[in-house]
Amino acid sequence: MERNWWKEAVVYQVYPRSFLDANGDGIGDLRGIIRKLDYIKELGVDVIWLNPVYQSPNDDNGYDISNYYQIMDDFGTMADFDELLAEAHRRGLRLVMDLVVNHTSDEHPWFRESRSSRDNPKRDYYIWRPARNGREPNNWRSFFTQSAWEWDETTGEYYLHLFSKKQPDLNWENPEVRREIYRMMRWWLDKGIDGFRMDVINFLAKPAGLPDAPPADQPSVFGGPLYANQPGIHPYLQEMHREVLSRYDIMTVGETGFVAPEHGVLYTGADRRELNMVFHFEIVDTPAQLDLPLLKAIWGKWYHGLKEGKGWNSIYLNNHDQPRQVSRFGNDRQYRVESAKLLATLTLTLPGTPYIYQGEELGMTNVCFETIDDYRDIEMLNRYAEQVAAGRDPQTVLAGLRPKCRDNSRTPLQWDDSPQAGFTSGEPWIKVNPNYPAINAAAAEADPGSVLHYYRKLLRLRKQTPALVYGDYRCLDEADPFIYSYLRTLDGERFWVLLNFSDQPQTVALPDELRHSRRELLLANYPEAENCGAVLPLRPWEARLYRMAMESGSAERA
Ligand code: NOJ
């Protein structure tokens, strides 16, 4: 398999709004990030991915861009950005930007022109359709609830928006649109950025004729699969590769909902000249109740689908759109520290480029706001309003929406136990999680047993272990509901990952093939790993990483 820096890299995702506020206005900013570059570097990651920092009216926290060539006022200036880039590079950190080109803000000058008259030269930059029988052109719903079509009085037509009505979809069939986007991408790459995370990139090509979506069980994603992976997407991405990406030494990761490994191969196969890797949703879309065999099956399927250079994957359990991983897949109460470390062990040893979302390295948890007034996320607010308007009890609606709400991961990063967790000297744009006096970076720094110190050790270890990047992967217990045990093997080196995904102690019988190998414990999340004989007892959420000798010999105490 070809070796590439972006396969070996570990990415740290910064959500600028909630990272650190340097000027006291309650909103995180670029100067805040500059201040914490040493913290990020020390963690041991290689790349920073910044959520959108472009000019935006913030209907969807920056995913509604009104000027691709300017920095959002809340976040600072282009001079701040240039300094951030230079300072990151000076520390050997690369910087990847979010690329949001399925849609713009309705306040983007292109859209202002487009909506001004039917014969405006920019009319065709967006997707306009006349009414059908006095109603929307089709039955599509937006991801943020309600119709994906908005009626525009001025010209008497509807425009398409798969997200909020302030995020009109661009018309990628128009070559002028594509040229403008490529020009903009080159402008940023010429500045020296190191790649793009591409927002809903597999939605760019719309289905021919914009047909009605078949009825779906989940009305909120009505039409979702229809919006994705249309055949036209591949020529667009190949053109983008030819015109832009191939000219730079960069990394690209496509956010791609509704994909299976068959699609992954098309988007990421090296010979395809499209993207380096994708974020699929199959793990984060599993049911709320942890189903370990299902998770193993998904990771296994993706590994086998992409192995031997057929493609490349990314590994993540949370981000700014998902609940906190320790709350979702671990136990954020009694075993918060243990399960946060176990999940780190998992994501940093599975095949694929790992992504760490800010605060994950501290074991930050979901938040539970008492009232809807404390929530900020447009998706949450729209869903709440829709369900309450339909007559449901507001408290029940709130309780139902909380676990998956995007604000769970958008509360400010908890730096210390001073007011507002040291995030701001002002009033934060969203409330700080009240658990900050106990869970914060300063406390983690001072505690050698903290989640933070564990991440640092694990990242150092990963750096020295090519098998964790390029090694074969083999699951040893696909059906076990609590234990996840797998091998990573490369060039005569073999590593064994052993994880107990439960609140109860478990025992693991040593598989025959490992019974006679010498083993060396490299890392564990309990102070002393018990390690006797052919049966290993594992404590709740215990995680171990062993180096296993390839040749047989007598088992050694760790
Ligand atoms: C995916 C982004 O991650 C999410 O935050 C955003 O709301 C939508 N795309 C729309 O841009």
Coordinates of C-alpha atoms and ligand atoms in Angstrom, one line a residue:
M1 CA 0.0 0.0 0.0
E2 CA 1.2 3.5 -0.8
R3 CA 2.4 5.4 2.2
N4 CA 1.1 9.0 2.6
W5 CA 1.4 11.5 5.4
W6 CA -2.3 11.9 5.7
K7 CA -2.7 8.2 6.4
E8 CA -0.2 8.5 9.3
A9 CA -1.6 11.8 10.6
V10 CA -4.0 12.2 13.5
V11 CA -6.4 15.1 13.1
Y12 CA -7.6 17.4 15.9
Q13 CA -10.8 19.2 15.2
V14 CA -11.2 22.7 16.4
Y15 CA -14.7 24.2 16.6
P16 CA -13.6 27.8 16.8
R17 CA -16.7 29.3 18.3
S18 CA -16.3 27.1 21.4
F19 CA -12.5 26.7 21.7
L20 CA -11.1 29.8 23.4
D21 CA -12.3 33.4 23.4
A22 CA -9.3 35.8 23.4
N23 CA -11.2 39.1 23.3
G24 CA -14.0 38.7 25.9
D25 CA -17.0 38.8 23.5
G26 CA -18.2 35.4 24.6
I27 CA -17.3 33.8 21.2
G28 CA -14.1 31.7 20.6
D29 CA -11.8 33.2 18.0
L30 CA -8.6 32.7 16.0
R31 CA -6.4 34.5 18.5
G32 CA -7.8 32.0 21.1
I33 CA -6.6 29.1 18.9
I34 CA -3.2 30.7 18.4
R35 CA -2.8 30.9 22.2
K36 CA -3.5 27.2 22.5
L37 CA -1.3 25.9 19.6
D38 CA 1.2 24.5 22.1
Y39 CA -1.5 22.6 23.9
I40 CA -2.6 21.0 20.6
K41 CA 1.0 20.3 19.6
E42 CA 1.8 18.7 22.9
L43 CA -1.1 16.4 22.5
G44 CA 0.8 14.8 19.7
V45 CA -1.5 15.4 16.7
D46 CA -0.4 16.4 13.3
V47 CA -3.2 18.3 11.7
I48 CA -5.8 20.8 12.8
W49 CA -9.2 20.8 11.1
L50 CA -11.0 24.1 11.6
N51 CA -14.8 24.3 11.2
P52 CA -15.8 27.2 9.0
V53 CA -14.3 30.6 9.8
Y54 CA -15.5 32.4 6.7
Q55 CA -17.8 35.5 6.7
S56 CA -21.2 34.3 7.7
P57 CA -24.5 35.5 9.2
N58 CA -24.3 32.4 11.4
D59 CA -27.7 30.9 10.8
D60 CA -25.9 27.5 11.0
N61 CA -22.7 28.5 12.9
G62 CA -20.7 29.3 9.8
Y63 CA -22.0 26.6 7.4
D64 CA -23.8 29.5 5.7
I65 CA -21.1 31.4 4.0
S66 CA -21.6 34.9 2.7
N67 CA -18.0 35.6 1.6
Y68 CA -15.5 32.8 1.0
Y69 CA -12.6 35.2 1.0
Q70 CA -13.1 36.8 4.4
I71 CA -12.9 35.8 8.0
M72 CA -16.0 36.0 10.1
D73 CA -15.9 39.2 12.2
D74 CA -16.6 37.2 15.4
F75 CA -13.4 35.2 14.8
G76 CA -11.0 38.0 13.9
T77 CA -9.2 39.1 10.7
M78 CA -7.4 37.7 7.8
A79 CA -4.2 38.8 9.5
D80 CA -5.1 36.7 12.5
F81 CA -5.7 33.8 10.1
D82 CA -2.3 34.2 8.4
E83 CA -0.7 34.3 11.8
L84 CA -2.5 31.1 12.9
L85 CA -1.4 29.4 9.7
A86 CA 2.2 30.5 10.1
E87 CA 2.3 29.6 13.8
A88 CA 0.8 26.2 13.2
H89 CA 3.3 25.5 10.5
R90 CA 6.2 26.7 12.7
R91 CA 5.2 23.9 15.1
G92 CA 4.9 21.3 12.4
L93 CA 1.1 21.3 12.5
R94 CA -0.8 21.3 9.3
L95 CA -4.1 23.2 8.9
V96 CA -7.2 21.9 7.1
M97 CA -10.1 24.2 6.3
D98 CA -13.8 23.3 6.0
L99 CA -15.1 23.6 2.4
V100 CA -18.8 24.4 2.3
V101 CA -19.8 24.4 -1.4
N102 CA -23.1 22.5 -1.5
H103 CA -24.7 25.8 -0.5
T104 CA -23.9 29.4 0.4
S105 CA -25.7 31.8 2.7
D106 CA -28.7 33.6 1.2
E107 CA -26.7 36.7 2.1
H108 CA -23.9 35.8 -0.4
P109 CA -23.8 38.4 -3.2
W110 CA -24.4 35.5 -5.7
F111 CA -27.7 34.7 -4.1
R112 CA -28.7 38.3 -3.7
E113 CA -28.2 38.7 -7.5
S114 CA -29.7 35.4 -8.3
R115 CA -33.0 36.1 -6.5
S116 CA -33.2 39.7 -7.9
S117 CA -34.7 38.7 -11.3
R118 CA -35.3 35.7 -13.5
D119 CA -32.9 36.9 -16.1
N120 CA -30.1 37.9 -13.8
P121 CA -26.8 36.4 -15.0
K122 CA -26.4 34.7 -11.6
R123 CA -30.0 33.2 -11.7
D124 CA -28.6 29.8 -12.7
Y125 CA -26.1 29.8 -9.8
Y126 CA -28.8 28.2 -7.6
I127 CA -31.7 25.8 -8.2
W128 CA -34.9 27.6 -9.0
R129 CA -38.2 25.9 -9.9
P130 CA -41.8 27.0 -10.6
A131 CA -44.6 25.8 -8.3
R132 CA -46.2 22.5 -9.0
N133 CA -49.9 22.7 -8.7
G134 CA -49.6 25.7 -6.6
R135 CA -47.2 24.0 -4.2
E136 CA -43.5 23.0 -3.8
P137 CA -41.9 21.5 -6.8
N138 CA -41.4 18.2 -5.0
N139 CA -41.8 16.6 -1.6
W140 CA -38.3 16.9 -0.4
R141 CA -37.7 17.9 3.2
S142 CA -34.7 19.8 4.5
F143 CA -32.4 18.3 7.1
F144 CA -33.5 21.0 9.4
T145 CA -37.2 20.1 9.1
Q146 CA -39.9 21.2 6.7
S147 CA -39.8 21.6 3.0
A148 CA -36.5 21.9 1.2
W149 CA -38.1 24.6 -1.0
E150 CA -38.6 28.2 -0.2
W151 CA -41.0 30.4 -2.1
D152 CA -39.4 33.7 -3.2
E153 CA -41.9 36.5 -3.8
T154 CA -39.8 38.7 -6.0
T155 CA -39.5 36.3 -8.9
G156 CA -42.4 33.9 -8.1
E157 CA -40.3 30.7 -7.9
Y158 CA -39.0 28.3 -5.3
Y159 CA -35.4 27.8 -4.5
L160 CA -33.9 24.6 -3.1
H161 CA -32.2 24.4 0.3
L162 CA -31.3 21.0 1.7
F163 CA -30.5 22.7 5.0
S164 CA -32.0 25.9 6.4
K165 CA -33.8 28.3 4.1
K166 CA -30.8 30.6 4.6
Q167 CA -28.6 28.0 2.9
P168 CA -29.6 27.9 -0.7
D169 CA -28.1 25.0 -2.7
L170 CA -25.6 25.9 -5.4
N171 CA -26.3 24.6 -8.9
W172 CA -23.2 22.5 -9.7
E173 CA -24.5 21.9 -13.2
N174 CA -23.5 25.4 -14.0
P175 CA -19.8 25.4 -15.1
E176 CA -19.4 29.0 -14.0
V177 CA -20.3 28.0 -10.4
R178 CA -17.7 25.3 -10.5
R179 CA -15.0 27.6 -11.9
E180 CA -15.7 30.1 -9.1
I181 CA -15.4 27.4 -6.5
Y182 CA -12.2 26.1 -7.9
R183 CA -10.7 29.6 -8.0
M184 CA -11.6 30.1 -4.4
M185 CA -10.1 26.7 -3.4
R186 CA -6.9 27.6 -5.2
W187 CA -6.8 31.0 -3.4
W188 CA -6.8 29.3 0.0
L189 CA -4.4 26.6 -1.0
D190 CA -2.0 29.2 -2.5
K191 CA -2.0 30.8 1.0
G192 CA -0.6 27.5 2.2
I193 CA -3.4 25.6 3.9
D194 CA -3.0 21.9 3.9
G195 CA -6.3 20.6 2.7
F196 CA -10.1 20.6 3.0
R197 CA -12.8 18.8 5.0
M198 CA -15.6 18.9 2.4
D199 CA -19.1 19.5 3.8
V200 CA -21.8 17.2 2.5
I201 CA -19.7 16.8 -0.6
N202 CA -21.7 13.8 -2.0
F203 CA -24.8 16.0 -2.2
L204 CA -23.4 18.3 -5.0
A205 CA -25.0 16.4 -7.9
K206 CA -28.8 16.4 -7.7
P207 CA -30.9 13.6 -9.1
A208 CA -32.0 14.2 -12.7
G209 CA -35.4 15.8 -12.9
L210 CA -35.6 16.3 -9.1
P211 CA -38.1 13.5 -8.6
D212 CA -40.3 13.1 -5.5
A213 CA -38.6 11.1 -2.7
P214 CA -40.1 7.7 -1.7
P215 CA -41.9 7.9 1.6
A216 CA -39.3 7.3 4.4
D217 CA -39.9 6.1 8.0
Q218 CA -38.1 9.1 9.3
P219 CA -39.8 12.2 8.0
S220 CA -37.0 14.4 9.1
V221 CA -34.6 12.9 6.6
F222 CA -37.2 12.5 3.9
G223 CA -35.3 12.0 0.7
G224 CA -31.9 11.8 2.4
P225 CA -30.5 8.9 0.4
L226 CA -31.8 10.4 -2.8
Y227 CA -29.8 13.6 -2.3
A228 CA -26.5 11.6 -2.0
N229 CA -24.2 9.7 -4.4
Q230 CA -25.9 10.7 -7.7
P231 CA -23.7 9.5 -10.6
G232 CA -22.9 13.1 -11.5
I233 CA -20.9 13.5 -8.3
H234 CA -17.9 11.6 -9.7
P235 CA -17.2 13.8 -12.7
Y236 CA -17.4 16.9 -10.5
L237 CA -15.0 15.5 -8.0
Q238 CA -12.6 14.3 -10.7
E239 CA -12.8 17.8 -12.3
M240 CA -12.1 19.3 -8.9
H241 CA -9.1 17.0 -8.5
R242 CA -7.8 17.9 -11.9
E243 CA -8.3 21.6 -11.6
V244 CA -7.3 22.1 -8.0
L245 CA -6.4 19.2 -5.7
S246 CA -3.8 17.4 -7.8
R247 CA -1.7 20.6 -7.8
Y248 CA -1.0 20.6 -4.1
D249 CA 0.4 18.2 -1.4
I250 CA -2.7 18.3 0.7
M251 CA -5.3 16.0 2.4
T252 CA -9.0 15.9 1.6
V253 CA -11.8 14.3 3.6
G254 CA -15.3 14.2 2.3
E255 CA -18.3 14.3 4.7
T256 CA -20.5 11.7 3.0
G257 CA -23.8 10.6 4.5
F258 CA -25.5 7.5 3.1
V259 CA -22.4 5.7 2.0
A260 CA -21.4 2.1 2.2
P261 CA -17.9 0.8 1.4
E262 CA -18.9 0.3 -2.3
H263 CA -19.2 4.1 -2.4
G264 CA -16.1 4.6 -0.3
V265 CA -14.0 2.9 -2.9
L266 CA -15.4 5.2 -5.6
Y267 CA -14.7 8.4 -3.6
T268 CA -11.3 7.4 -2.2
G269 CA -9.6 4.9 -4.5
A270 CA -6.2 6.3 -5.4
D271 CA -6.8 5.6 -9.1
R272 CA -10.1 7.4 -9.0
R273 CA -8.5 10.9 -8.4
E274 CA -11.3 12.2 -6.2
L275 CA -10.7 12.3 -2.4
N276 CA -8.3 10.8 0.1
M277 CA -10.9 9.6 2.6
V278 CA -14.5 10.0 3.7
F279 CA -16.5 10.3 6.9
H280 CA -19.2 7.7 6.6
F281 CA -22.1 7.7 9.1
E282 CA -22.6 4.1 9.7
I283 CA -21.2 4.1 13.2
V284 CA -22.7 7.3 14.5
D285 CA -26.1 6.3 12.9
T286 CA -26.3 3.1 14.9
P287 CA -29.1 3.0 17.5
A288 CA -28.6 4.7 20.8
Q289 CA -28.3 1.5 22.7
L290 CA -24.7 0.3 22.3
D291 CA -24.6 -2.8 20.0
L292 CA -21.0 -3.9 20.0
P293 CA -21.3 -6.7 17.5
L294 CA -23.0 -4.3 15.1
L295 CA -20.1 -1.8 15.5
K296 CA -17.5 -4.5 14.9
A297 CA -19.4 -5.6 11.8
I298 CA -19.4 -2.1 10.4
W299 CA -15.7 -1.5 11.1
G300 CA -14.9 -4.9 9.6
K301 CA -16.9 -4.3 6.5
W302 CA -15.2 -1.0 5.9
Y303 CA -11.8 -2.4 6.5
H304 CA -12.4 -5.3 4.0
G305 CA -14.0 -3.0 1.5
L306 CA -11.1 -0.5 1.4
K307 CA -8.1 -2.7 2.2
E308 CA -5.1 -3.3 -0.1
G309 CA -5.1 0.3 -1.4
K310 CA -8.7 0.2 -2.7
G311 CA -9.4 3.3 -0.6
W312 CA -8.9 4.9 2.8
N313 CA -11.1 5.6 5.7
S314 CA -11.3 8.0 8.6
I315 CA -12.2 7.0 12.2
Y316 CA -14.3 9.2 14.4
L317 CA -16.9 8.7 17.1
N318 CA -17.9 12.3 17.6
N319 CA -17.6 15.8 16.1
H320 CA -19.6 19.1 16.2
D321 CA -22.7 17.4 14.9
Q322 CA -22.7 14.4 17.2
P323 CA -23.0 13.9 20.9
R324 CA -19.9 13.5 23.0
Q325 CA -18.4 10.0 22.5
V326 CA -18.0 9.2 26.2
S327 CA -21.7 9.9 26.7
R328 CA -22.8 8.1 23.6
F329 CA -20.5 5.0 23.5
G330 CA -19.0 4.9 27.0
N331 CA -20.2 5.5 30.5
D332 CA -20.0 9.2 31.4
R333 CA -20.8 8.7 35.1
Q334 CA -19.0 6.0 37.1
Y335 CA -16.6 5.0 34.4
R336 CA -16.1 8.3 32.6
V337 CA -12.3 8.2 32.8
E338 CA -11.9 4.5 32.0
S339 CA -14.4 4.5 29.1
A340 CA -13.0 7.7 27.6
K341 CA -9.6 6.1 27.6
L342 CA -11.0 2.9 26.1
L343 CA -12.6 4.8 23.3
A344 CA -9.3 6.6 22.6
T345 CA -7.6 3.2 22.5
L346 CA -10.1 2.1 20.0
T347 CA -10.1 5.1 17.6
L348 CA -6.3 5.4 17.6
T349 CA -5.8 1.7 16.8
L350 CA -8.5 1.0 14.2
P351 CA -7.5 1.2 10.5
G352 CA -8.0 4.7 9.1
T353 CA -7.0 8.3 9.9
P354 CA -8.3 9.2 13.4
Y355 CA -10.1 12.4 14.2
I356 CA -10.1 13.8 17.7
Y357 CA -12.8 16.3 18.5
Q358 CA -11.8 19.2 20.9
G359 CA -12.5 18.3 24.5
E360 CA -12.6 14.5 23.8
E361 CA -9.1 14.4 25.1
L362 CA -10.5 15.6 28.5
G363 CA -13.4 13.2 28.5
M364 CA -15.9 16.0 28.1
T365 CA -19.5 14.9 28.3
N366 CA -22.9 15.8 26.9
V367 CA -24.8 18.6 28.5
C368 CA -28.3 18.6 29.8
F369 CA -29.9 22.1 29.7
E370 CA -33.1 22.5 31.6
T371 CA -34.8 24.7 29.0
I372 CA -35.0 25.1 25.3
D373 CA -33.9 28.7 25.7
D374 CA -30.3 27.5 26.5
Y375 CA -30.0 25.6 23.2
R376 CA -28.5 27.3 20.2
D377 CA -28.5 24.7 17.4
I378 CA -30.8 25.5 14.6
E379 CA -31.6 21.8 14.0
M380 CA -32.6 21.3 17.7
L381 CA -34.6 24.5 17.7
N382 CA -36.5 23.7 14.5
R383 CA -37.2 20.1 15.6
Y384 CA -38.5 21.3 19.0
A385 CA -40.7 24.0 17.4
E386 CA -42.1 21.5 14.9
Q387 CA -43.0 18.8 17.5
V388 CA -44.4 21.3 20.0
A389 CA -46.5 22.9 17.2
A390 CA -47.8 19.4 16.5
G391 CA -49.2 19.3 20.0
R392 CA -46.6 17.3 21.9
D393 CA -45.7 18.0 25.5
P394 CA -42.7 20.4 25.5
Q395 CA -40.8 18.6 28.3
T396 CA -41.2 15.3 26.6
V397 CA -40.0 16.7 23.3
L398 CA -37.0 18.3 25.0
A399 CA -36.1 15.0 26.7
G400 CA -36.4 13.1 23.4
L401 CA -34.2 15.5 21.5
R402 CA -31.4 16.0 24.1
P403 CA -29.3 12.9 23.6
K404 CA -28.5 13.5 20.0
C405 CA -28.6 17.3 20.0
R406 CA -25.6 18.9 18.4
D407 CA -25.1 21.4 21.2
N408 CA -23.9 18.5 23.4
S409 CA -20.5 18.9 21.8
R410 CA -20.6 22.6 21.2
T411 CA -20.4 23.8 24.7
P412 CA -17.2 25.7 25.4
L413 CA -13.9 23.8 25.9
Q414 CA -13.3 23.5 29.6
W415 CA -9.9 25.0 30.3
D416 CA -9.9 25.4 34.1
D417 CA -12.2 25.8 37.1
S418 CA -12.4 29.6 36.9
P419 CA -15.8 31.2 35.9
Q420 CA -16.9 30.1 32.5
A421 CA -14.3 27.3 32.6
G422 CA -11.6 29.8 31.5
F423 CA -13.2 30.0 28.1
T424 CA -14.2 33.7 28.1
S425 CA -14.1 36.7 30.4
G426 CA -17.5 37.6 29.0
E427 CA -20.8 35.9 28.7
P428 CA -20.4 32.7 26.5
W429 CA -22.6 32.4 23.4
I430 CA -23.7 29.0 24.8
K431 CA -23.6 28.0 28.4
V432 CA -20.6 26.1 29.8
N433 CA -21.3 22.5 30.9
P434 CA -21.8 22.8 34.7
N435 CA -19.4 19.9 35.2
Y436 CA -16.4 22.1 34.4
P437 CA -15.0 22.5 37.9
A438 CA -14.2 18.8 37.8
I439 CA -13.5 18.2 34.1
N440 CA -11.1 20.7 32.7
A441 CA -7.7 20.9 31.1
A442 CA -5.8 22.3 34.1
A443 CA -7.0 19.5 36.3
A444 CA -6.2 17.0 33.7
E445 CA -2.7 18.4 33.3
A446 CA -2.1 18.0 37.0
D447 CA -3.3 14.4 37.2
P448 CA -1.0 11.8 35.7
G449 CA -4.0 9.4 35.5
S450 CA -6.1 11.8 33.4
V451 CA -7.6 11.1 30.1
L452 CA -5.4 13.9 28.7
H453 CA -2.2 12.1 29.7
Y454 CA -3.5 8.9 28.3
Y455 CA -4.1 10.5 24.9
R456 CA -0.6 11.9 24.9
K457 CA 0.9 8.5 25.6
L458 CA -1.2 6.7 23.1
L459 CA -0.4 9.3 20.4
R460 CA 3.3 8.9 21.0
L461 CA 2.9 5.1 20.8
R462 CA 1.0 5.3 17.6
K463 CA 3.7 7.5 16.0
Q464 CA 6.2 4.8 16.6
T465 CA 4.0 2.0 15.4
P466 CA 3.5 1.8 11.6
A467 CA 1.4 -1.4 12.2
L468 CA -1.3 0.7 13.8
V469 CA -1.5 2.7 10.5
Y470 CA -0.7 0.3 7.7
G471 CA -1.2 -3.1 9.5
D472 CA -3.7 -5.7 8.6
Y473 CA -6.7 -5.8 10.9
R474 CA -8.4 -8.9 12.2
C475 CA -11.2 -9.1 14.7
L476 CA -11.0 -12.1 17.0
D477 CA -14.5 -12.1 18.5
E478 CA -17.1 -10.7 16.2
A479 CA -20.1 -11.9 18.2
D480 CA -19.1 -11.1 21.7
P481 CA -21.4 -8.4 23.1
F482 CA -18.9 -6.9 25.5
I483 CA -15.4 -7.7 24.4
Y484 CA -13.7 -6.2 21.4
S485 CA -10.4 -7.9 20.6
Y486 CA -8.4 -7.4 17.4
L487 CA -5.0 -7.7 15.9
R488 CA -3.0 -5.3 13.8
T489 CA -0.1 -6.9 12.0
L490 CA 2.6 -5.6 9.8
D491 CA 6.1 -6.7 8.7
G492 CA 6.5 -9.3 11.4
E493 CA 5.1 -7.1 14.1
R494 CA 1.8 -7.8 15.8
F495 CA -0.3 -5.8 18.2
W496 CA -3.3 -6.9 20.2
V497 CA -6.1 -4.6 21.3
L498 CA -8.4 -5.8 24.0
L499 CA -11.4 -3.8 25.2
N500 CA -14.2 -4.4 27.7
F501 CA -17.2 -2.4 26.6
S502 CA -19.2 -2.9 29.8
D503 CA -19.8 -1.8 33.4
Q504 CA -19.1 -5.4 34.5
P505 CA -15.9 -7.3 34.8
Q506 CA -15.4 -9.8 32.0
T507 CA -13.0 -12.6 31.3
V508 CA -11.3 -13.3 28.0
A509 CA -9.9 -16.7 27.1
L510 CA -6.6 -16.2 25.3
P511 CA -7.2 -17.2 21.7
D512 CA -5.2 -20.3 20.7
E513 CA -3.1 -18.4 18.2
L514 CA -1.9 -16.0 21.0
R515 CA -1.7 -18.5 23.8
H516 CA 2.0 -19.2 23.3
S517 CA 3.2 -15.9 22.2
R518 CA 5.2 -13.6 24.5
R519 CA 3.3 -10.5 25.1
E520 CA 4.3 -7.1 26.3
L521 CA 1.7 -4.7 27.7
L522 CA 2.3 -1.3 26.0
L523 CA -0.6 0.6 27.4
A524 CA -3.6 0.1 29.7
N525 CA -6.2 2.2 31.3
Y526 CA -6.0 0.6 34.8
P527 CA -2.8 1.0 36.8
E528 CA -1.9 -2.6 36.9
A529 CA -3.2 -5.0 34.3
E530 CA -3.8 -8.5 35.7
N531 CA -2.2 -10.9 33.4
C532 CA -2.3 -14.5 34.5
G533 CA -2.6 -17.6 32.5
A534 CA -4.9 -18.4 29.6
V535 CA -7.8 -16.4 30.9
L536 CA -7.5 -12.6 31.3
P537 CA -9.9 -10.9 33.7
L538 CA -10.9 -7.4 32.5
R539 CA -12.3 -4.8 34.8
P540 CA -15.2 -2.5 33.7
W541 CA -14.2 -0.5 30.5
E542 CA -10.6 -1.9 30.7
A543 CA -8.5 -1.4 27.7
R544 CA -5.1 -2.9 26.9
L545 CA -2.7 -2.7 24.0
Y546 CA -0.1 -5.5 23.7
R547 CA 2.8 -6.1 21.5
M548 CA 2.7 -9.9 20.7
A549 CA 5.8 -11.7 19.6
M550 CA 5.2 -13.5 16.3
E551 CA 7.1 -16.6 17.2
S552 CA 5.7 -18.9 19.9
G553 CA 7.2 -18.9 23.4
S554 CA 6.1 -18.8 27.0
A555 CA 3.7 -16.1 28.0
E556 CA 5.4 -13.4 29.9
R557 CA 4.1 -11.3 32.7
A558 CA 3.4 -7.8 31.5
Ligands
NOJ1 C1 -22.6 19.2 7.9 C2 -22.0 20.1 8.9 O1 -21.1 19.3 9.7 C3 -23.1 20.6 9.7 O2 -22.7 21.2 10.9 C4 -23.9 21.6 8.9 O3 -25.1 22.0 9.6 C5 -24.4 20.9 7.6 N1 -23.4 20.1 7.0 C6 -24.8 21.9 6.6 O4 -23.7 22.6 6.1

